[in-house]
Tab-separated table of C-alpha atoms and ligand atoms in Angstrom:
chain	number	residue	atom	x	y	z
V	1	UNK	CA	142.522	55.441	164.286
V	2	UNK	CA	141.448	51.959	163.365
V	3	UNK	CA	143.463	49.049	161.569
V	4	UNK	CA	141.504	49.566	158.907
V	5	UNK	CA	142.157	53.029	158.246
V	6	UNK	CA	145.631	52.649	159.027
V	7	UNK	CA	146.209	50.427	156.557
V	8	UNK	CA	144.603	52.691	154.001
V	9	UNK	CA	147.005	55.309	154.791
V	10	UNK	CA	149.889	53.323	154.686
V	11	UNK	CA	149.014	51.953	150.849
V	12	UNK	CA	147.988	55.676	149.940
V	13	UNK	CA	151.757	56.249	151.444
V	14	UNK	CA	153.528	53.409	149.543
V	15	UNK	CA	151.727	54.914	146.283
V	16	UNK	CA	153.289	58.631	147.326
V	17	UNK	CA	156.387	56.770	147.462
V	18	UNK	CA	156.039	55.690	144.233
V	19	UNK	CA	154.732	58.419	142.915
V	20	UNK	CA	157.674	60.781	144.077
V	21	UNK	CA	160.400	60.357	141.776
V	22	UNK	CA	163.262	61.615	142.422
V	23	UNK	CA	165.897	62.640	139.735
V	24	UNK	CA	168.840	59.957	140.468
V	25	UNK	CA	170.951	62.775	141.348
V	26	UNK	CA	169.359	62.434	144.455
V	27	UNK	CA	170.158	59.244	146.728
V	28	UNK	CA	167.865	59.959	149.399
V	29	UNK	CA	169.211	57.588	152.280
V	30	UNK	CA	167.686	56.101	155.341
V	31	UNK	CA	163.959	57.394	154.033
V	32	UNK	CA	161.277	57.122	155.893
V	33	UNK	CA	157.501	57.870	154.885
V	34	UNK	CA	155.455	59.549	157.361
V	35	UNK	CA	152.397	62.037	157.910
V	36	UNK	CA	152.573	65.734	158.002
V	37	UNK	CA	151.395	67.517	161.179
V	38	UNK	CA	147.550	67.019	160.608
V	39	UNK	CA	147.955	64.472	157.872
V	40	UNK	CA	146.919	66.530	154.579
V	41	UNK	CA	150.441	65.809	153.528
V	42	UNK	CA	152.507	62.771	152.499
V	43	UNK	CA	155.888	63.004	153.676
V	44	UNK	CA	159.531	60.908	152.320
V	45	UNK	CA	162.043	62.144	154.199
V	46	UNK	CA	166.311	61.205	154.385
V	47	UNK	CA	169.306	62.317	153.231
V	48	UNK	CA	170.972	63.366	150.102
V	49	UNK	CA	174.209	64.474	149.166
V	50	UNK	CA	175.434	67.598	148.030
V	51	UNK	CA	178.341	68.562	145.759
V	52	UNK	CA	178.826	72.638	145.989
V	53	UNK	CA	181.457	75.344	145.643
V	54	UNK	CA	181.489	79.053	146.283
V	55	UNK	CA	182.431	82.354	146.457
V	56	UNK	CA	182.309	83.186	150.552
V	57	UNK	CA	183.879	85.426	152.615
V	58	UNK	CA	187.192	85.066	154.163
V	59	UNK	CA	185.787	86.078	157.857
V	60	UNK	CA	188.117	87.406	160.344
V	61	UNK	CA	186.189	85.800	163.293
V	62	UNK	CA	187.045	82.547	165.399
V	63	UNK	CA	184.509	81.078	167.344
V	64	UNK	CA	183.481	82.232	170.594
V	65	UNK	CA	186.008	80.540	173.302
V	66	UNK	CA	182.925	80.577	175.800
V	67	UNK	CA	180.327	83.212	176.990
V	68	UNK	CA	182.030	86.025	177.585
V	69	UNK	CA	184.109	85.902	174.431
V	70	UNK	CA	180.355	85.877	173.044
V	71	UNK	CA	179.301	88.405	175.032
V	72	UNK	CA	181.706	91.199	173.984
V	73	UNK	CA	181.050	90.265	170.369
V	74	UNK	CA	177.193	90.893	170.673
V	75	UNK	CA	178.881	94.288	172.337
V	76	UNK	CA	180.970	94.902	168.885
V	77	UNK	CA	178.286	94.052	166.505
V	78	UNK	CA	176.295	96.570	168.407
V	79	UNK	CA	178.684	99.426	168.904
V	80	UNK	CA	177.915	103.175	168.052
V	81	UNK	CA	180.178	104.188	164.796
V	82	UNK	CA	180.891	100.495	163.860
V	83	UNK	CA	179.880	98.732	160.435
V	84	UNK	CA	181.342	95.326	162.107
V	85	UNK	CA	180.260	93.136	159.048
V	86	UNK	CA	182.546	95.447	157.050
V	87	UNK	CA	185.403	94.867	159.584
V	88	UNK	CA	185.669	91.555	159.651
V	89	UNK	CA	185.505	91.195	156.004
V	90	UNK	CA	188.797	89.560	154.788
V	91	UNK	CA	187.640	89.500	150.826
V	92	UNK	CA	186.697	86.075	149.016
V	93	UNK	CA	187.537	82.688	149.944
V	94	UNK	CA	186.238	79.604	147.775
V	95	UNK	CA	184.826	76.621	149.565
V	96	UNK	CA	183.941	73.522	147.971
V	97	UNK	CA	182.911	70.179	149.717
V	98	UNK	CA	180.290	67.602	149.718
V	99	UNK	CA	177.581	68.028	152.306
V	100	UNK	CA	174.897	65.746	153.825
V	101	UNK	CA	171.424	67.103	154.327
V	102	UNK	CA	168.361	66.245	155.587
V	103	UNK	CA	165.374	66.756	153.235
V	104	UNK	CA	161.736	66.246	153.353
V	105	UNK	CA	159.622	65.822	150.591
V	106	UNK	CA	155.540	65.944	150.920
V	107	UNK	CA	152.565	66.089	148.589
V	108	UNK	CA	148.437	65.728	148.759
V	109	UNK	CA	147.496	62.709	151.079
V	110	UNK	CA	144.404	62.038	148.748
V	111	UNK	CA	146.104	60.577	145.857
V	112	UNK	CA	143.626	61.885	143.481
V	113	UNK	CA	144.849	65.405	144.429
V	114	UNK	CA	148.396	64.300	144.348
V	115	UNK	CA	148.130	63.824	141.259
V	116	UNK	CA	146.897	66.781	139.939
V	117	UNK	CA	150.016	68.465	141.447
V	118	UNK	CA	151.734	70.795	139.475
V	119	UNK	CA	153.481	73.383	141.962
V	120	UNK	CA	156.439	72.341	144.253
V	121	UNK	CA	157.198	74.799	146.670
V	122	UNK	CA	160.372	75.275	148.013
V	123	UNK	CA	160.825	75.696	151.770
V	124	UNK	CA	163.420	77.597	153.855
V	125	UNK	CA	163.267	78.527	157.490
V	126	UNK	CA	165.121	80.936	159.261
V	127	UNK	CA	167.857	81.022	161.772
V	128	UNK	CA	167.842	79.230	165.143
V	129	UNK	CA	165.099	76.978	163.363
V	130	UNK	CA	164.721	74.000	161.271
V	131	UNK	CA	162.854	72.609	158.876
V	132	UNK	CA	160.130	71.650	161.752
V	133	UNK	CA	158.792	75.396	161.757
V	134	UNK	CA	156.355	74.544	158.810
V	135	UNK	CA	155.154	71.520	160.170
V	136	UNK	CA	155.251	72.015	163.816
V	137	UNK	CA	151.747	70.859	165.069
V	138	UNK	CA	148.070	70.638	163.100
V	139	UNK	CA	146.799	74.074	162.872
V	140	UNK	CA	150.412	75.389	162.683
V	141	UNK	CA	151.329	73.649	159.767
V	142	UNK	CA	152.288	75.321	156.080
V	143	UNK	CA	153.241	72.073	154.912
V	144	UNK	CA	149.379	70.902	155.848
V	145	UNK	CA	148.008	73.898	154.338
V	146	UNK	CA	150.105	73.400	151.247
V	147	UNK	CA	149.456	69.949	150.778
V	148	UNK	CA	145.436	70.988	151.264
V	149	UNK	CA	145.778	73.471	148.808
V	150	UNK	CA	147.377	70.724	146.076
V	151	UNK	CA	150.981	71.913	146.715
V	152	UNK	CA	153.932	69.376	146.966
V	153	UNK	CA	156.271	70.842	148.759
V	154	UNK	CA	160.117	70.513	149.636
V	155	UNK	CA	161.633	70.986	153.296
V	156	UNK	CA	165.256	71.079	154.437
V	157	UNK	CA	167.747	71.322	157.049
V	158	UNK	CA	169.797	74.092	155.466
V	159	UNK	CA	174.101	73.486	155.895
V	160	UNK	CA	174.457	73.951	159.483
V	161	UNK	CA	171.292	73.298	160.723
V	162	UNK	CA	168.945	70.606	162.541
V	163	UNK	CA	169.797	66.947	161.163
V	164	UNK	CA	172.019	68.379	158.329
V	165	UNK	CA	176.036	68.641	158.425
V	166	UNK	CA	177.663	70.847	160.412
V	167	UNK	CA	181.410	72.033	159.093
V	168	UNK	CA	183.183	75.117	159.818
V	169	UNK	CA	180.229	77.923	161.308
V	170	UNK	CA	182.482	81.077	160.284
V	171	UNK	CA	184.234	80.129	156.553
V	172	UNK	CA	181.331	77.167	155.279
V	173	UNK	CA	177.808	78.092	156.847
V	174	UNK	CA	177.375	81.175	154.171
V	175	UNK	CA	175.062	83.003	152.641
V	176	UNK	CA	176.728	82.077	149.368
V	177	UNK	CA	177.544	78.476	149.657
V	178	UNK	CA	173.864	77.569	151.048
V	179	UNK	CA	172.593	79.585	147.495
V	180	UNK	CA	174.356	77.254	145.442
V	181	UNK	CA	173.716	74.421	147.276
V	182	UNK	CA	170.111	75.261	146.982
V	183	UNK	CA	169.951	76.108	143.731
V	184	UNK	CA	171.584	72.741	142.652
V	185	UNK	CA	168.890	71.072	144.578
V	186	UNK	CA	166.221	73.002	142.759
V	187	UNK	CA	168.083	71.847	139.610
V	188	UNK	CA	167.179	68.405	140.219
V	189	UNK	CA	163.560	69.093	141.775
V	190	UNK	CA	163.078	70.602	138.545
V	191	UNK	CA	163.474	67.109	136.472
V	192	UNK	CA	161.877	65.178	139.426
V	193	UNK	CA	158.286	63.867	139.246
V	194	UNK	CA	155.259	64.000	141.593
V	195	UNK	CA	152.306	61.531	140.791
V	196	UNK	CA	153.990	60.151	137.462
V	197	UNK	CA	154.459	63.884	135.832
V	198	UNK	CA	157.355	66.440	135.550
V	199	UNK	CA	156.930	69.325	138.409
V	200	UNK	CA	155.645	72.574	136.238
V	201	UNK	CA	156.520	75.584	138.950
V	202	UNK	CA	158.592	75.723	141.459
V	203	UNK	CA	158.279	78.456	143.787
V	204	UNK	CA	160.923	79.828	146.447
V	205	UNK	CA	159.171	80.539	150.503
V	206	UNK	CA	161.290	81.304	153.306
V	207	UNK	CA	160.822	82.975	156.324
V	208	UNK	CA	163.374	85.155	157.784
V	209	UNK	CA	167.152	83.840	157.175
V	210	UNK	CA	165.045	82.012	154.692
V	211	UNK	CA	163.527	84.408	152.741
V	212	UNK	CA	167.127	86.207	152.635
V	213	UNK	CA	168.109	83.437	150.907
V	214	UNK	CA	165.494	82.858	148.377
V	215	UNK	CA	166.251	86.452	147.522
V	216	UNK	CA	169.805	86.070	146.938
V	217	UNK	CA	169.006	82.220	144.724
V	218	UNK	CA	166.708	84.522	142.945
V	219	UNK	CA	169.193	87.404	142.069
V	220	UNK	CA	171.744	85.136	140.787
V	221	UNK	CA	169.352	82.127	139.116
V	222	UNK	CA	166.563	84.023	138.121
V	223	UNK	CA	165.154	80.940	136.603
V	224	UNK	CA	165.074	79.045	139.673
V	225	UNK	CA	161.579	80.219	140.621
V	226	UNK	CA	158.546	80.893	139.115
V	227	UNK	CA	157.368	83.028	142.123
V	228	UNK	CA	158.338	84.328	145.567
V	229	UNK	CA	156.724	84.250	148.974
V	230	UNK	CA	158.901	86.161	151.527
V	231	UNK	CA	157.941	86.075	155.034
V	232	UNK	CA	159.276	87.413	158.125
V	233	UNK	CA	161.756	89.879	156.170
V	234	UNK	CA	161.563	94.048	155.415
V	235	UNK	CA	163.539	96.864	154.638
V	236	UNK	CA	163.453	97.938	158.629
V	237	UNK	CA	166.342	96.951	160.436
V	238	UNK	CA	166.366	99.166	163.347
V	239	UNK	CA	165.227	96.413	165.109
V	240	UNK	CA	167.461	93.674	164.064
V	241	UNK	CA	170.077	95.179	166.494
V	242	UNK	CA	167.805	95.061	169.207
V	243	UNK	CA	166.476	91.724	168.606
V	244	UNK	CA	169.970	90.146	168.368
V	245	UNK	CA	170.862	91.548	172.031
V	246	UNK	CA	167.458	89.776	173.043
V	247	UNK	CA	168.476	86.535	171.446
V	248	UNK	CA	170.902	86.558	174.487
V	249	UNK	CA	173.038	83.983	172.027
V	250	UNK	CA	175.015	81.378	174.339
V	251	UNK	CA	177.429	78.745	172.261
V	252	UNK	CA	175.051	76.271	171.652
V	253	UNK	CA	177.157	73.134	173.081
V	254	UNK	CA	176.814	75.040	176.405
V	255	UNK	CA	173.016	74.969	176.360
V	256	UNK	CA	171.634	72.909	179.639
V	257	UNK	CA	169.116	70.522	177.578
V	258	UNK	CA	172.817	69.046	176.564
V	259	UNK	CA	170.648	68.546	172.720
V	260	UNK	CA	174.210	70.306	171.375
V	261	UNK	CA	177.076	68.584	173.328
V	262	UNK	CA	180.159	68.600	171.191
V	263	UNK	CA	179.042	70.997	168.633
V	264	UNK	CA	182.176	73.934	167.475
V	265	UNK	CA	181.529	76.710	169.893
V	266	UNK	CA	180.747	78.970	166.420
V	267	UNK	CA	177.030	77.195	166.137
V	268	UNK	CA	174.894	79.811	168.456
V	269	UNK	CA	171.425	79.384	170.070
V	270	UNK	CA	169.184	81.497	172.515
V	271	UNK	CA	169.570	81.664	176.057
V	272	UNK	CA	167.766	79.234	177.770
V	273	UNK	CA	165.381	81.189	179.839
V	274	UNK	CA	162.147	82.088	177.678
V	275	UNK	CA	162.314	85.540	177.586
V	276	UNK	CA	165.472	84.972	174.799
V	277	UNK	CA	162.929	83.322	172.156
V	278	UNK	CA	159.777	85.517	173.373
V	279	UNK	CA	160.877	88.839	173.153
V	280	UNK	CA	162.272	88.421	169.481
V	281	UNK	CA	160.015	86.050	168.096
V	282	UNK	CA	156.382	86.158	168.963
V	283	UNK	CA	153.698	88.531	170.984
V	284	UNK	CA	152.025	87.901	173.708
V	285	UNK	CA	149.335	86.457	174.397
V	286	UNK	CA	148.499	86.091	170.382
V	287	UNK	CA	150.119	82.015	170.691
V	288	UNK	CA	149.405	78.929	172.486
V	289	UNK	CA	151.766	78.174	175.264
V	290	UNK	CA	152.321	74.548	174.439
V	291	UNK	CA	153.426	75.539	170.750
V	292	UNK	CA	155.954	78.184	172.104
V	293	UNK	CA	157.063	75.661	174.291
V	294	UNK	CA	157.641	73.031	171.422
V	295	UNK	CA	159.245	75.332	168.959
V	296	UNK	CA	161.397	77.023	172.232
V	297	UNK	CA	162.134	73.163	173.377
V	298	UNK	CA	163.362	72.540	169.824
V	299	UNK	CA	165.349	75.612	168.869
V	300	UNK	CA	168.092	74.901	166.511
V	301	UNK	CA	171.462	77.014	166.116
V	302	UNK	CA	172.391	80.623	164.224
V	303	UNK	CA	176.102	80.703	162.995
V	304	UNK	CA	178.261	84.128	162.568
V	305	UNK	CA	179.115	82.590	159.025
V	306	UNK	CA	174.945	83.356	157.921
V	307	UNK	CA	174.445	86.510	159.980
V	308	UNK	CA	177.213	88.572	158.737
V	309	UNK	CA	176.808	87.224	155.029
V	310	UNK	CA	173.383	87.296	154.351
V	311	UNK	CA	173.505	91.055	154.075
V	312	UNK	CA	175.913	90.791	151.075
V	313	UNK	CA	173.549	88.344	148.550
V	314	UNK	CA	170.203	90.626	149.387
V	315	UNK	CA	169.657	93.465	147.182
V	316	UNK	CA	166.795	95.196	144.981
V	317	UNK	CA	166.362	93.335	141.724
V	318	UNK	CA	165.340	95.767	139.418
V	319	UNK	CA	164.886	93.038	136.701
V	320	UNK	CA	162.755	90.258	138.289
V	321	UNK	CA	159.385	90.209	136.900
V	322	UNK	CA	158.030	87.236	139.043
V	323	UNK	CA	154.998	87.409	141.098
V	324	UNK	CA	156.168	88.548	144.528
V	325	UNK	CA	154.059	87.763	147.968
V	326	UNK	CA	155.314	89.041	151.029
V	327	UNK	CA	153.422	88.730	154.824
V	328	UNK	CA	155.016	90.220	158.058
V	329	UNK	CA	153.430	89.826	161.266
V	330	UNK	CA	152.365	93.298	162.533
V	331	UNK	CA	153.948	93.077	165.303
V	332	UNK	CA	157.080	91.710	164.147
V	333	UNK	CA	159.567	93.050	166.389
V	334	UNK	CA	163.040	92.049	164.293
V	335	UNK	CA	161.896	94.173	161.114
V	336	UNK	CA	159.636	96.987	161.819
V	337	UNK	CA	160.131	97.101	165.747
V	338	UNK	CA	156.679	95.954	166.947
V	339	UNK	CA	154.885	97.672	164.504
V	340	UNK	CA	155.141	96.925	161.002
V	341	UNK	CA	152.436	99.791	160.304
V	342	UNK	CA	155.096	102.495	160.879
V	343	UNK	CA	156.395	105.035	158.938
V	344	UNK	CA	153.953	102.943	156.801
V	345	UNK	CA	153.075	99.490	155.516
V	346	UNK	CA	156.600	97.648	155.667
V	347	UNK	CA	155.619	94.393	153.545
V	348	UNK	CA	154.481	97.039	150.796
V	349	UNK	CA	157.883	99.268	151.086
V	350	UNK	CA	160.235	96.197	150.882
V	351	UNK	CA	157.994	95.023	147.549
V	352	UNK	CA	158.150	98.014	146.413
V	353	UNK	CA	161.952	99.139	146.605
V	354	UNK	CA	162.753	95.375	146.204
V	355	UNK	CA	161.143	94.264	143.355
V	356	UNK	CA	159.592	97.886	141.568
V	357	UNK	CA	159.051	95.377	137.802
V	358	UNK	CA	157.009	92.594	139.688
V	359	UNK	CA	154.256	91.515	137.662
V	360	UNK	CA	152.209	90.757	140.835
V	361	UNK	CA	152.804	92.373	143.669
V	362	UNK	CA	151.091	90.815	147.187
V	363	UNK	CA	151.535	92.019	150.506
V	364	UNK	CA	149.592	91.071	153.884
V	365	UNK	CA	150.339	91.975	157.317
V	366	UNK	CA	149.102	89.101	159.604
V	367	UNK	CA	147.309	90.315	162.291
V	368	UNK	CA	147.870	89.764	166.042
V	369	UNK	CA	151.661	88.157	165.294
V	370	UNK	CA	154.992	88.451	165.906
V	371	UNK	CA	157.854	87.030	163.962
V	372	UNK	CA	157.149	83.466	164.050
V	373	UNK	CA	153.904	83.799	161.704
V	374	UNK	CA	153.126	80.113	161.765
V	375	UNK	CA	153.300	79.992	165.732
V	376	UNK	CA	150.821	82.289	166.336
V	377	UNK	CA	146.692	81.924	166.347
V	378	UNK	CA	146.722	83.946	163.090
V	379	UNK	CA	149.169	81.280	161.413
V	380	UNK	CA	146.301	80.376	159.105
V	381	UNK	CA	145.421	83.619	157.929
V	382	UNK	CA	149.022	84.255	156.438
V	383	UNK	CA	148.871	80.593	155.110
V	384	UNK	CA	145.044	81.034	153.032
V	385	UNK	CA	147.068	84.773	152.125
V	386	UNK	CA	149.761	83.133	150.407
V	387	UNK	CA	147.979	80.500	149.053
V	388	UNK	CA	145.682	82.547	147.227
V	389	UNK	CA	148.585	84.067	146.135
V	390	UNK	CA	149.769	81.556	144.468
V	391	UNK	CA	146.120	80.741	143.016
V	392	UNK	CA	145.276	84.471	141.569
V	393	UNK	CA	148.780	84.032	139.854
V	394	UNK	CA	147.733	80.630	137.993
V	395	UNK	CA	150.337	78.570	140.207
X	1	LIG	C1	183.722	82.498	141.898
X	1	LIG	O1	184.456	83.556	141.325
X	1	LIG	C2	185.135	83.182	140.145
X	1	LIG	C3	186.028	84.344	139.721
X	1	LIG	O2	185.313	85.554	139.702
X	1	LIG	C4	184.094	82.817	139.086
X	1	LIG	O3	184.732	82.423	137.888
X	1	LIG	C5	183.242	81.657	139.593
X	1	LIG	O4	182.188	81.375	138.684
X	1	LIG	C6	182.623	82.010	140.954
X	1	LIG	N1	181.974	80.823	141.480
X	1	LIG	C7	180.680	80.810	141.825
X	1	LIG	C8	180.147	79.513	142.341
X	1	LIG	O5	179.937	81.772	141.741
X	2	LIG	C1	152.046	101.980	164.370
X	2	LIG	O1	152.432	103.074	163.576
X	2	LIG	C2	151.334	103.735	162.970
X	2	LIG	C3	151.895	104.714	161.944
X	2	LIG	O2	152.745	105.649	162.551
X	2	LIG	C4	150.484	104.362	164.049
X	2	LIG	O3	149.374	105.015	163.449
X	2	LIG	C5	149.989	103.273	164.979
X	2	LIG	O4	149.311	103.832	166.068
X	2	LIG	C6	151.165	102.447	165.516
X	2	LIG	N1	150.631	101.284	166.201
X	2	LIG	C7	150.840	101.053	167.479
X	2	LIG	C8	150.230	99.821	168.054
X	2	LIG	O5	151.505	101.807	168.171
């Protein structure tokens, strides 16, 4: 790029900067500006801190002393007759602390668009990810698209993962202390501005893990969001099971690239031959190599503290009335086995038994993709599906 134009983008970045108020709740520390994946989106990025208290789950599980402690669990979690998240439930246990996480905040590049924005959309990845899996590389970007589209949107490091703290993975990483420490952050999105204006909408995306979540802020804030898109999440859990024995989880600190040294021996990760992130997460040969590689090479952690409570907070809410989207791949292997077509559509069923009072009801099953929708060739499809979405429904 020349000087010239990189000087341009820098003052249309110094403008974004400006134009991105945050509520002074936030202290966003250490920010830096940058450029999403293909630069449609401004990005300020740092940390903030967040005050939260909940209602977890006293678990009865330690950590994993080493691999075959780790081992044997997979074993238990997967034994005939056996409802382990019920047996290692030891009732409620409050947590409260102060947590440091890493957040990234983009909107429009063209300032003309960015100011125009009136939709912030709310990001949440899944497990053994980070915030990186919606801006991993141009083409395979939802933050690009987004931003394209005239979203802003908002990108985090949930408790536990990538850059953000990581405390206790069995008794703090929950289902219910990462809902209230999201929904606080929505609280101040909410009275934040992007280019000089108050956001209107805020709407709740995850993926996976993610979407789990935005389903349980949903049920308990109902006000949070003014829509849903859930990706990477259905009613068919047969093979959830499966997948988890593919993971292959090793303790993360034990993982050869040495990325995890010194990390509690609760914070899991996929074995480190391929085969542990192909099999669960995408379908070959429907991706390029080099992104699987990226995504494999940057893998985050999974913690026992998420798995076995995100079950609890994710339930049919008989009473939402929000426009719901949801997109599966088809050949999602974690929640409809490899073929998200059987009995029948599964991204209809789960908005269906899910969320029956919906005012708008989407569905799309992206074709030629396993879990990882955005890593796949068909990444943009399920983006322009979702953004459309969000169009048809005025947002
Ligand atoms: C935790 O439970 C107590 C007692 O039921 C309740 O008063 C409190 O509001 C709950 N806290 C949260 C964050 O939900
Ligand atoms: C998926 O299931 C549907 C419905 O049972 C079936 O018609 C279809 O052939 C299956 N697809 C594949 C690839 O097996």
């Amino acid at each position: 790029m020349a000087v010239g134009a990189n000087l341009l983008r820098l003052a249309s970045l110094i403008v974004v900067a400006r134009g991105l108020q945050l509520d002074p709740a936030f202290v966003l520390s250490q920010s830096t500006l940058g450029l999403s994946a293909a630069g449609k989106a401004a990005c300020l990025g740092g940390w903030i801190k967040v005050t939260a208290s909940a209602n977890n789950t006293k678990l009865l599980v330690k950590s994993p002393t080493g691999q075959p402690d780790l081992t044997q669990t997979t074993v238990d979690m997967a034994t005939a007759g056996v409802n382990y998240a019920a047996t290692v439930n030891g009732g409620p246990n409050h947590v409260s602390g102060t947590y440091r996480l890493y957040v990234k905040l983009c909107e429009p590049v063209d300032p003309d668009a960015a100011l125009k924005v009136q939709t912030l959309q709310f990001l949440n990845h899944g497990g053994t990810l980070d915030h990186t899996y919606w801006d991993l590389a141009p083409g395979y970007s939802y933050v690009d698209a987004a931003a394209a589209a005239g979203y802003a949107t908002f990108n985090y490091d949930r408790l536990g993962y990538g850059l953000s703290d990581h405390p206790d993975p069995n008794q703090v990483v929950q289902a219910a202390l990462q809902r209230e420490i999201a929904h606080q952050i929505i609280g101040v999105l909410r009275k934040s501005t992007v280019g000089g204006k108050r956001i209107k909408n805020v709407v709740g995306v995850g993926h996976s893990a993610g979407s789990a979540l935005t389903m349980a802020i949903a049920a308990k804030y109902p006000a949070d969001f003014d829509a849903l898109i859930l990706t990477g999440i259905s009613t068919s859990v047969e093979g959830v099971v499966i997948a988890q024995i593919a993971f292959n989880l090793i303790p993360a600190a034990l993982d050869p690239s040495g990325r995890f040294d010194g990390l509690d021996k609760g914070y899991l990760t996929q074995g480190a031959v391929v085969q542990d992130f192909q099999f669960p997460f995408y379908r070959y040969p429907d991706f390029d190599s080099t992104i699987f590689r990226k995504q494999f090479d940057t893998r985050q952690t999974t913690v026992f503290g998420e798995l076995l409570t995100f079950n609890s907070v994710v339930a049919p809410q008989p009473a939402y009335t929000a426009p719901v989207d949801v997109v599966l791949g088809q050949q999602d292997y974690i929640f409809c086995q490899a073929n998200c077509s059987y009995p029948k559509d599964q991204a209809q069923t789960f908005v269906n038994a899910l969320f029956p009072a919906s005012r708008s009801k989407s569905t799309f099953l992206q074709p030629n993709s396993g879990h990882l929708i955005a890593q796949h060739y068909t990444a943009g499809k399920g983006f322009a599906h979702s953004l459309e979405f969000l169009k048809s429904n005025s947002l």
